[in-house]
PDB file of C-alpha atoms in Angstrom:
ATOM      1  CA  MET A   1     -18.872  73.783  21.073  1.00 51.00           C
ATOM      2  CA  PRO A   2     -20.977  70.762  19.983  1.00 54.00           C
ATOM      3  CA  GLY A   3     -18.566  69.826  17.159  1.00 53.00           C
ATOM      4  CA  THR A   4     -15.608  69.832  19.509  1.00 56.00           C
ATOM      5  CA  ARG A   5     -17.403  67.567  21.985  1.00 56.00           C
ATOM      6  CA  TRP A   6     -18.227  64.974  19.276  1.00 48.00           C
ATOM      7  CA  SER A   7     -14.655  65.028  18.051  1.00 55.00           C
ATOM      8  CA  ARG A   8     -13.498  64.212  21.550  1.00 58.00           C
ATOM      9  CA  LEU A   9     -15.952  61.328  21.934  1.00 55.00           C
ATOM     10  CA  LEU A  10     -15.172  59.681  18.547  1.00 56.00           C
ATOM     11  CA  PRO A  11     -11.814  58.064  19.539  1.00 58.00           C
ATOM     12  CA  THR A  12     -13.414  56.694  22.679  1.00 60.00           C
ATOM     13  CA  ALA A  13     -16.229  55.101  20.649  1.00 55.00           C
ATOM     14  CA  LEU A  14     -13.756  53.548  18.250  1.00 60.00           C
ATOM     15  CA  LEU A  15     -11.750  52.053  21.093  1.00 60.00           C
ATOM     16  CA  VAL A  16     -14.882  50.585  22.631  1.00 53.00           C
ATOM     17  CA  THR A  17     -15.897  49.077  19.260  1.00 60.00           C
ATOM     18  CA  LEU A  18     -12.459  47.542  18.748  1.00 59.00           C
ATOM     19  CA  ALA A  19     -12.437  46.126  22.245  1.00 54.00           C
ATOM     20  CA  LEU A  20     -15.851  44.534  21.794  1.00 55.00           C
ATOM     21  CA  THR A  21     -14.757  43.065  18.448  1.00 55.00           C
ATOM     22  CA  ALA A  22     -11.598  41.609  19.996  1.00 50.00           C
ATOM     23  CA  ILE A  23     -13.597  40.078  22.830  1.00 50.00           C
ATOM     24  CA  THR A  24     -16.005  38.533  20.316  1.00 51.00           C
ATOM     25  CA  VAL A  25     -13.176  37.092  18.178  1.00 45.00           C
ATOM     26  CA  TRP A  26     -11.320  35.818  21.257  1.00 48.00           C
ATOM     27  CA  SER A  27     -14.486  34.205  22.551  1.00 51.00           C
ATOM     28  CA  ALA A  28     -15.190  32.610  19.157  1.00 55.00           C
ATOM     29  CA  SER A  29     -11.604  31.338  18.971  1.00 64.00           C
ATOM     30  CA  ASP A  30     -11.933  29.803  22.411  1.00 74.00           C
ATOM     31  CA  ASP A  31     -15.156  28.127  21.328  1.00 83.00           C
ATOM     32  CA  ILE A  32     -13.496  26.682  18.191  1.00 85.00           C
ATOM     33  CA  GLU A  33     -10.492  25.404  20.144  1.00 88.00           C
ATOM     34  CA  ALA A  34     -12.691  23.855  22.808  1.00 88.00           C
ATOM     35  CA  GLU A  35     -14.870  22.173  20.192  1.00 89.00           C
ATOM     36  CA  LEU A  36     -11.863  20.824  18.271  1.00 89.00           C
ATOM     37  CA  ALA A  37     -10.251  19.613  21.483  1.00 89.00           C
ATOM     38  CA  ALA A  38     -13.406  17.708  22.368  1.00 90.00           C
ATOM     39  CA  ARG A  39     -13.546  16.178  18.880  1.00 90.00           C
ATOM     40  CA  ALA A  40      -9.872  15.236  19.093  1.00 89.00           C
ATOM     41  CA  LYS A  41     -10.394  13.489  22.426  1.00 87.00           C
ATOM     42  CA  ALA A  42     -13.298  11.510  20.993  1.00 90.00           C
ATOM     43  CA  ALA A  43     -11.397  10.642  17.794  1.00 88.00           C
ATOM     44  CA  LEU A  44      -8.413   9.306  19.739  1.00 88.00           C
ATOM     45  CA  ALA A  45     -10.695   7.286  21.986  1.00 87.00           C
ATOM     46  CA  ASP A  46     -12.376   5.775  18.916  1.00 88.00           C
ATOM     47  CA  VAL A  47      -9.046   4.431  17.583  1.00 85.00           C
ATOM     48  CA  GLY A  48      -7.775   3.377  21.015  1.00 86.00           C
ATOM     49  CA  VAL A  49      -4.885   5.868  21.253  1.00 86.00           C
ATOM     50  CA  SER A  50      -3.980   7.356  24.626  1.00 82.00           C
ATOM     51  CA  GLY A  51      -0.959   8.627  26.524  1.00 78.00           C
ATOM     52  CA  GLY A  52      -0.564  12.028  24.856  1.00 83.00           C
ATOM     53  CA  GLN A  53      -1.988  15.522  24.738  1.00 85.00           C
ATOM     54  CA  VAL A  54      -3.632  17.514  21.932  1.00 88.00           C
ATOM     55  CA  SER A  55      -3.825  21.291  22.093  1.00 88.00           C
ATOM     56  CA  PHE A  56      -5.167  23.813  19.581  1.00 89.00           C
ATOM     57  CA  SER A  57      -4.177  27.281  18.529  1.00 87.00           C
ATOM     58  CA  GLY A  58      -7.151  28.258  16.452  1.00 83.00           C
ATOM     59  CA  ARG A  59      -7.523  25.378  14.008  1.00 86.00           C
ATOM     60  CA  ASP A  60      -3.890  24.212  14.264  1.00 91.00           C
ATOM     61  CA  ALA A  61      -3.326  21.082  16.354  1.00 88.00           C
ATOM     62  CA  SER A  62      -0.195  20.281  18.349  1.00 87.00           C
ATOM     63  CA  LEU A  63       0.452  16.737  19.613  1.00 85.00           C
ATOM     64  CA  THR A  64       2.822  15.882  22.467  1.00 86.00           C
ATOM     65  CA  GLY A  65       3.646  12.855  24.583  1.00 83.00           C
ATOM     66  CA  PHE A  66       2.302  10.093  22.343  1.00 83.00           C
ATOM     67  CA  PRO A  67       4.249   6.789  22.281  1.00 84.00           C
ATOM     68  CA  PRO A  68       6.292   6.380  19.082  1.00 83.00           C
ATOM     69  CA  ASP A  69       4.265   3.352  17.991  1.00 81.00           C
ATOM     70  CA  LYS A  70       1.027   5.363  18.314  1.00 83.00           C
ATOM     71  CA  ALA A  71       2.187   8.676  16.817  1.00 84.00           C
ATOM     72  CA  ALA A  72       1.165   7.954  13.231  1.00 86.00           C
ATOM     73  CA  GLN A  73      -2.242   6.649  14.332  1.00 86.00           C
ATOM     74  CA  ALA A  74      -2.804   9.762  16.476  1.00 87.00           C
ATOM     75  CA  ILE A  75      -1.880  12.111  13.629  1.00 90.00           C
ATOM     76  CA  ASP A  76      -4.165  10.257  11.248  1.00 89.00           C
ATOM     77  CA  ALA A  77      -7.097  10.478  13.690  1.00 89.00           C
ATOM     78  CA  ILE A  78      -6.642  14.235  14.217  1.00 88.00           C
ATOM     79  CA  GLN A  79      -6.238  14.951  10.508  1.00 87.00           C
ATOM     80  CA  ARG A  80      -9.617  13.359   9.816  1.00 87.00           C
ATOM     81  CA  ILE A  81     -11.451  15.866  12.057  1.00 89.00           C
ATOM     82  CA  ASP A  82     -13.431  18.468  10.100  1.00 86.00           C
ATOM     83  CA  GLY A  83     -12.072  21.958  10.745  1.00 83.00           C
ATOM     84  CA  VAL A  84      -8.486  20.970  11.607  1.00 87.00           C
ATOM     85  CA  ARG A  85      -6.054  22.912   9.433  1.00 88.00           C
ATOM     86  CA  THR A  86      -2.607  21.575  10.350  1.00 90.00           C
ATOM     87  CA  VAL A  87      -1.180  18.927  12.670  1.00 87.00           C
ATOM     88  CA  GLU A  88       2.236  19.185  14.309  1.00 86.00           C
ATOM     89  CA  ILE A  89       3.926  16.692  16.596  1.00 82.00           C
ATOM     90  CA  SER A  90       6.650  17.588  19.077  1.00 74.00           C
ATOM     91  CA  GLY A  91       8.489  16.353  22.138  1.00 60.00           C
ATOM     92  CA  ASP A  92      10.004  12.876  22.365  1.00 56.00           C
ATOM     93  CA  THR A  93       7.410  11.362  20.039  1.00 54.00           C
ATOM     94  CA  ALA A  94       8.988   9.903  16.920  1.00 51.00           C
ATOM     95  CA  PRO A  95       7.427  11.087  13.643  1.00 51.00           C
ATOM     96  CA  PRO A  96       5.772   8.506  11.423  1.00 49.00           C
ATOM     97  CA  ALA A  97       7.818   6.761   8.766  1.00 50.00           C
ATOM     98  CA  GLY A  98       6.048   8.446   5.837  1.00 50.00           C
ATOM     99  CA  PRO A  99       5.412  12.147   5.149  1.00 48.00           C
ATOM    100  CA  VAL A 100       2.719  13.860   7.246  1.00 47.00           C
ATOM    101  CA  THR A 101       0.129  15.819   5.296  1.00 46.00           C
ATOM    102  CA  THR A 102      -1.897  18.668   6.726  1.00 43.00           C
ATOM    103  CA  SER A 103      -4.740  18.739   4.253  1.00 44.00           C
ATOM    104  CA  GLY A 104      -7.022  16.576   6.343  1.00 44.00           C
ATOM    105  CA  GLU A 105      -6.320  13.442   4.296  1.00 45.00           C
ATOM    106  CA  PRO A 106      -4.193  10.629   5.722  1.00 49.00           C
ATOM    107  CA  SER A 107      -0.797  10.099   4.165  1.00 50.00           C
ATOM    108  CA  SER A 108      -0.633   6.996   2.017  1.00 52.00           C
ATOM    109  CA  GLN A 109       2.465   5.022   1.142  1.00 58.00           C
ATOM    110  CA  PRO A 110       2.550   2.336  -1.551  1.00 58.00           C
ATOM    111  CA  PRO A 111       3.105  -1.151  -0.141  1.00 61.00           C
ATOM    112  CA  PRO A 112       6.629  -2.499  -0.561  1.00 68.00           C
ATOM    113  CA  SER A 113       7.178  -4.465  -3.733  1.00 64.00           C
ATOM    114  CA  PRO A 114       7.475  -8.223  -3.210  1.00 62.00           C
ATOM    115  CA  PRO A 115      10.864  -9.734  -3.989  1.00 61.00           C
ATOM    116  CA  PRO A 116      11.178 -10.932  -7.570  1.00 57.00           C
ATOM    117  CA  SER A 117      10.219 -14.541  -7.943  1.00 53.00           C
ATOM    118  CA  THR A 118      12.951 -16.849  -9.032  1.00 52.00           C
ATOM    119  CA  THR A 119      12.212 -19.828 -11.224  1.00 49.00           C
ATOM    120  CA  PRO A 120      14.510 -22.720 -10.396  1.00 50.00           C
ATOM    121  CA  THR A 121      16.523 -23.832 -13.398  1.00 55.00           C
ATOM    122  CA  SER A 122      16.921 -27.522 -14.046  1.00 63.00           C
ATOM    123  CA  ALA A 123      20.437 -28.942 -13.977  1.00 78.00           C
ATOM    124  CA  LYS A 124      22.089 -29.484 -17.332  1.00 81.00           C
ATOM    125  CA  PRO A 125      22.260 -33.104 -18.463  1.00 89.00           C
ATOM    126  CA  THR A 126      25.616 -34.868 -18.268  1.00 85.00           C
ATOM    127  CA  ASP A 127      25.094 -38.175 -20.076  1.00 91.00           C
ATOM    128  CA  LYS A 128      23.614 -39.539 -23.287  1.00 91.00           C
ATOM    129  CA  ALA A 129      20.190 -40.300 -21.831  1.00 93.00           C
ATOM    130  CA  GLY A 130      19.937 -36.896 -20.198  1.00 92.00           C
ATOM    131  CA  PHE A 131      20.868 -35.054 -23.395  1.00 92.00           C
ATOM    132  CA  GLN A 132      18.466 -37.108 -25.491  1.00 94.00           C
ATOM    133  CA  ALA A 133      15.608 -36.414 -23.089  1.00 94.00           C
ATOM    134  CA  GLU A 134      16.308 -32.669 -23.174  1.00 93.00           C
ATOM    135  CA  ILE A 135      16.650 -32.648 -26.982  1.00 93.00           C
ATOM    136  CA  ASP A 136      13.308 -34.452 -27.297  1.00 95.00           C
ATOM    137  CA  ARG A 137      11.679 -31.948 -24.946  1.00 94.00           C
ATOM    138  CA  LEU A 138      12.996 -28.947 -26.880  1.00 94.00           C
ATOM    139  CA  LEU A 139      12.031 -30.384 -30.269  1.00 94.00           C
ATOM    140  CA  ALA A 140       8.542 -31.217 -29.036  1.00 94.00           C
ATOM    141  CA  ALA A 141       8.105 -27.624 -27.832  1.00 94.00           C
ATOM    142  CA  THR A 142       9.639 -25.972 -30.929  1.00 93.00           C
ATOM    143  CA  PRO A 143      10.324 -28.337 -33.852  1.00 94.00           C
ATOM    144  CA  ILE A 144      13.072 -27.413 -36.301  1.00 94.00           C
ATOM    145  CA  THR A 145      10.931 -26.916 -39.421  1.00 93.00           C
ATOM    146  CA  PHE A 146      11.480 -25.578 -42.938  1.00 92.00           C
ATOM    147  CA  GLU A 147       9.618 -23.665 -45.598  1.00 93.00           C
ATOM    148  CA  PRO A 148       8.062 -25.995 -48.230  1.00 90.00           C
ATOM    149  CA  ASP A 149      10.513 -27.419 -50.784  1.00 88.00           C
ATOM    150  CA  THR A 150      13.454 -25.354 -49.451  1.00 91.00           C
ATOM    151  CA  THR A 151      16.293 -25.487 -46.959  1.00 91.00           C
ATOM    152  CA  ASP A 152      15.097 -22.213 -45.387  1.00 95.00           C
ATOM    153  CA  LEU A 153      14.222 -22.527 -41.740  1.00 94.00           C
ATOM    154  CA  THR A 154      10.886 -21.151 -40.612  1.00 94.00           C
ATOM    155  CA  PRO A 155      11.122 -18.494 -37.855  1.00 95.00           C
ATOM    156  CA  ASP A 156       9.995 -21.092 -35.304  1.00 95.00           C
ATOM    157  CA  GLY A 157      12.403 -23.614 -36.775  1.00 94.00           C
ATOM    158  CA  GLU A 158      15.329 -21.237 -36.350  1.00 95.00           C
ATOM    159  CA  ARG A 159      14.344 -20.543 -32.748  1.00 95.00           C
ATOM    160  CA  GLY A 160      14.191 -24.275 -32.102  1.00 95.00           C
ATOM    161  CA  ALA A 161      17.644 -24.812 -33.630  1.00 94.00           C
ATOM    162  CA  LEU A 162      19.142 -22.020 -31.510  1.00 96.00           C
ATOM    163  CA  GLU A 163      17.710 -23.615 -28.357  1.00 95.00           C
ATOM    164  CA  ILE A 164      19.371 -26.890 -29.330  1.00 94.00           C
ATOM    165  CA  ALA A 165      22.654 -25.028 -29.924  1.00 94.00           C
ATOM    166  CA  LYS A 166      22.563 -23.613 -26.390  1.00 93.00           C
ATOM    167  CA  LEU A 167      22.104 -27.119 -25.013  1.00 92.00           C
ATOM    168  CA  LEU A 168      24.841 -28.807 -27.074  1.00 92.00           C
ATOM    169  CA  THR A 169      27.496 -26.125 -26.575  1.00 91.00           C
ATOM    170  CA  ASP A 170      28.623 -27.679 -23.281  1.00 86.00           C
ATOM    171  CA  ALA A 171      28.079 -31.314 -24.228  1.00 90.00           C
ATOM    172  CA  PRO A 172      30.778 -33.776 -23.106  1.00 91.00           C
ATOM    173  CA  ARG A 173      33.362 -34.754 -25.697  1.00 89.00           C
ATOM    174  CA  ASP A 174      32.344 -38.412 -25.548  1.00 92.00           C
ATOM    175  CA  LEU A 175      28.941 -37.555 -27.057  1.00 92.00           C
ATOM    176  CA  LYS A 176      28.050 -36.750 -30.659  1.00 92.00           C
ATOM    177  CA  PHE A 177      24.736 -35.825 -32.227  1.00 93.00           C
ATOM    178  CA  ARG A 178      23.334 -37.200 -35.480  1.00 93.00           C
ATOM    179  CA  ILE A 179      21.137 -34.774 -37.457  1.00 93.00           C
ATOM    180  CA  THR A 180      18.589 -36.454 -39.708  1.00 90.00           C
ATOM    181  CA  GLY A 181      16.709 -34.438 -42.330  1.00 87.00           C
ATOM    182  CA  SER A 182      13.160 -35.178 -43.496  1.00 84.00           C
ATOM    183  CA  VAL A 183      10.879 -34.107 -46.312  1.00 84.00           C
ATOM    184  CA  ALA A 184       7.096 -33.981 -46.273  1.00 76.00           C
ATOM    185  CA  THR A 185       6.388 -36.303 -49.180  1.00 70.00           C
ATOM    186  CA  GLY A 186       8.245 -38.189 -51.863  1.00 65.00           C
ATOM    187  CA  SER A 187      11.874 -39.279 -51.712  1.00 65.00           C
ATOM    188  CA  ASP A 188      13.933 -36.111 -52.259  1.00 80.00           C
ATOM    189  CA  ARG A 189      17.051 -37.385 -50.483  1.00 84.00           C
ATOM    190  CA  LYS A 190      19.102 -34.376 -51.560  1.00 89.00           C
ATOM    191  CA  LEU A 191      16.660 -31.909 -49.972  1.00 89.00           C
ATOM    192  CA  ALA A 192      16.558 -33.972 -46.772  1.00 87.00           C
ATOM    193  CA  LEU A 193      20.383 -34.001 -46.573  1.00 89.00           C
ATOM    194  CA  ASN A 194      20.652 -30.276 -47.292  1.00 91.00           C
ATOM    195  CA  ARG A 195      18.184 -29.515 -44.522  1.00 91.00           C
ATOM    196  CA  ALA A 196      20.297 -31.505 -42.089  1.00 91.00           C
ATOM    197  CA  LEU A 197      23.394 -29.632 -43.308  1.00 92.00           C
ATOM    198  CA  THR A 198      21.629 -26.305 -42.761  1.00 94.00           C
ATOM    199  CA  VAL A 199      21.038 -27.176 -39.110  1.00 94.00           C
ATOM    200  CA  GLU A 200      24.552 -28.603 -38.726  1.00 92.00           C
ATOM    201  CA  ARG A 201      26.098 -25.308 -39.901  1.00 93.00           C
ATOM    202  CA  LEU A 202      23.790 -23.246 -37.683  1.00 93.00           C
ATOM    203  CA  LEU A 203      24.851 -25.282 -34.648  1.00 94.00           C
ATOM    204  CA  GLU A 204      28.539 -24.819 -35.504  1.00 92.00           C
ATOM    205  CA  ARG A 205      28.094 -21.047 -35.935  1.00 94.00           C
ATOM    206  CA  ASN A 206      26.553 -20.926 -32.480  1.00 94.00           C
ATOM    207  CA  GLY A 207      29.285 -22.711 -30.557  1.00 92.00           C
ATOM    208  CA  VAL A 208      28.704 -26.438 -31.074  1.00 92.00           C
ATOM    209  CA  LYS A 209      31.983 -28.253 -31.800  1.00 89.00           C
ATOM    210  CA  ARG A 210      32.410 -29.192 -35.463  1.00 83.00           C
ATOM    211  CA  ASP A 211      32.902 -32.911 -34.858  1.00 85.00           C
ATOM    212  CA  GLN A 212      29.988 -33.284 -32.439  1.00 87.00           C
ATOM    213  CA  ALA A 213      27.074 -32.537 -34.784  1.00 84.00           C
ATOM    214  CA  TYR A 214      26.950 -34.378 -38.107  1.00 84.00           C
ATOM    215  CA  SER A 215      24.398 -35.216 -40.816  1.00 81.00           C
ATOM    216  CA  PRO A 216      25.306 -38.406 -42.736  1.00 71.00           C
ATOM    217  CA  GLN A 217      21.823 -39.796 -43.140  1.00 53.00           C
ATOM    218  CA  ARG A 218      18.913 -38.862 -45.326  1.00 45.00           C
ATOM    219  CA  LYS A 219      15.301 -39.692 -44.757  1.00 45.00           C
ATOM    220  CA  ASN A 220      12.000 -39.150 -46.449  1.00 46.00           C
ATOM    221  CA  SER A 221       8.567 -39.107 -44.856  1.00 45.00           C
ATOM    222  CA  ASP A 222       5.101 -39.598 -46.269  1.00 42.00           C
ATOM    223  CA  GLY A 223       3.543 -37.573 -43.463  1.00 40.00           C
ATOM    224  CA  ALA A 224       0.752 -35.200 -44.408  1.00 38.00           C
ATOM    225  CA  SER A 225       0.475 -31.408 -43.953  1.00 39.00           C
ATOM    226  CA  GLY A 226       4.177 -30.752 -43.820  1.00 46.00           C
ATOM    227  CA  GLU A 227       4.904 -32.717 -40.648  1.00 54.00           C
ATOM    228  CA  GLY A 228       7.965 -34.199 -42.342  1.00 66.00           C
ATOM    229  CA  ARG A 229       9.596 -30.824 -43.111  1.00 77.00           C
ATOM    230  CA  ARG A 230      11.937 -31.023 -40.133  1.00 83.00           C
ATOM    231  CA  VAL A 231      15.107 -32.511 -38.733  1.00 87.00           C
ATOM    232  CA  ASP A 232      15.569 -34.922 -35.837  1.00 91.00           C
ATOM    233  CA  ILE A 233      18.613 -35.060 -33.565  1.00 93.00           C
ATOM    234  CA  THR A 234      19.883 -38.214 -31.853  1.00 93.00           C
ATOM    235  CA  ALA A 235      22.515 -38.364 -29.111  1.00 90.00           C
ATOM    236  CA  GLU A 236      25.181 -41.056 -29.575  1.00 91.00           C
ATOM    237  CA  GLN A 237      28.128 -42.328 -27.560  1.00 88.00           C
ATOM    238  CA  ARG A 238      31.495 -42.123 -29.294  1.00 83.00           C
TER     239      ARG A 238
END
């Protein structure tokens, strides 16, 4: 019967269709692999890498036989080829130091941080002249100043006094330091002395020996704009 004959021919037709499809896909796959292999050969030649083999299974590349010092460069060159999906490396070739990506973009590693720079510290003074020079330098950078008409240190003045305290903490016993108070205008000797005493006590609270910093003198200054609201420190030999 006609219906029976068509039913017998249908499986045969399906098999033929499947076979033709498989041949087409296989042929297309071969074409893709051949094209990628040719691109890989050209890419490696462009970067000067040789000594290994690149094979493809579809769009997946496999690298073998590349020298360890050229492996990372070879991987990078293959990854940059349009159409390559993944890159694997095998055999005796050492993998690159950083992670290998398979997205077609080269792996990037941040450059190593440079070692922290070290600023050489100057040696601490050991004699009267050395201490006086360092005191003068510190006071020039941050004078020990006061609020107008008070014994209250300004914030900068307190910082300056603390820097002096750090310096004098390790001063030799044969040195002492005279603290001289000043006022901006007039002759308020009491205010000048009390300012010197304020600094003397701050130094003692911060480690300076009691008998090394003293404030016997008083001084007034006619300097303008508050330049006299300060104390001076002089190194002396016992």
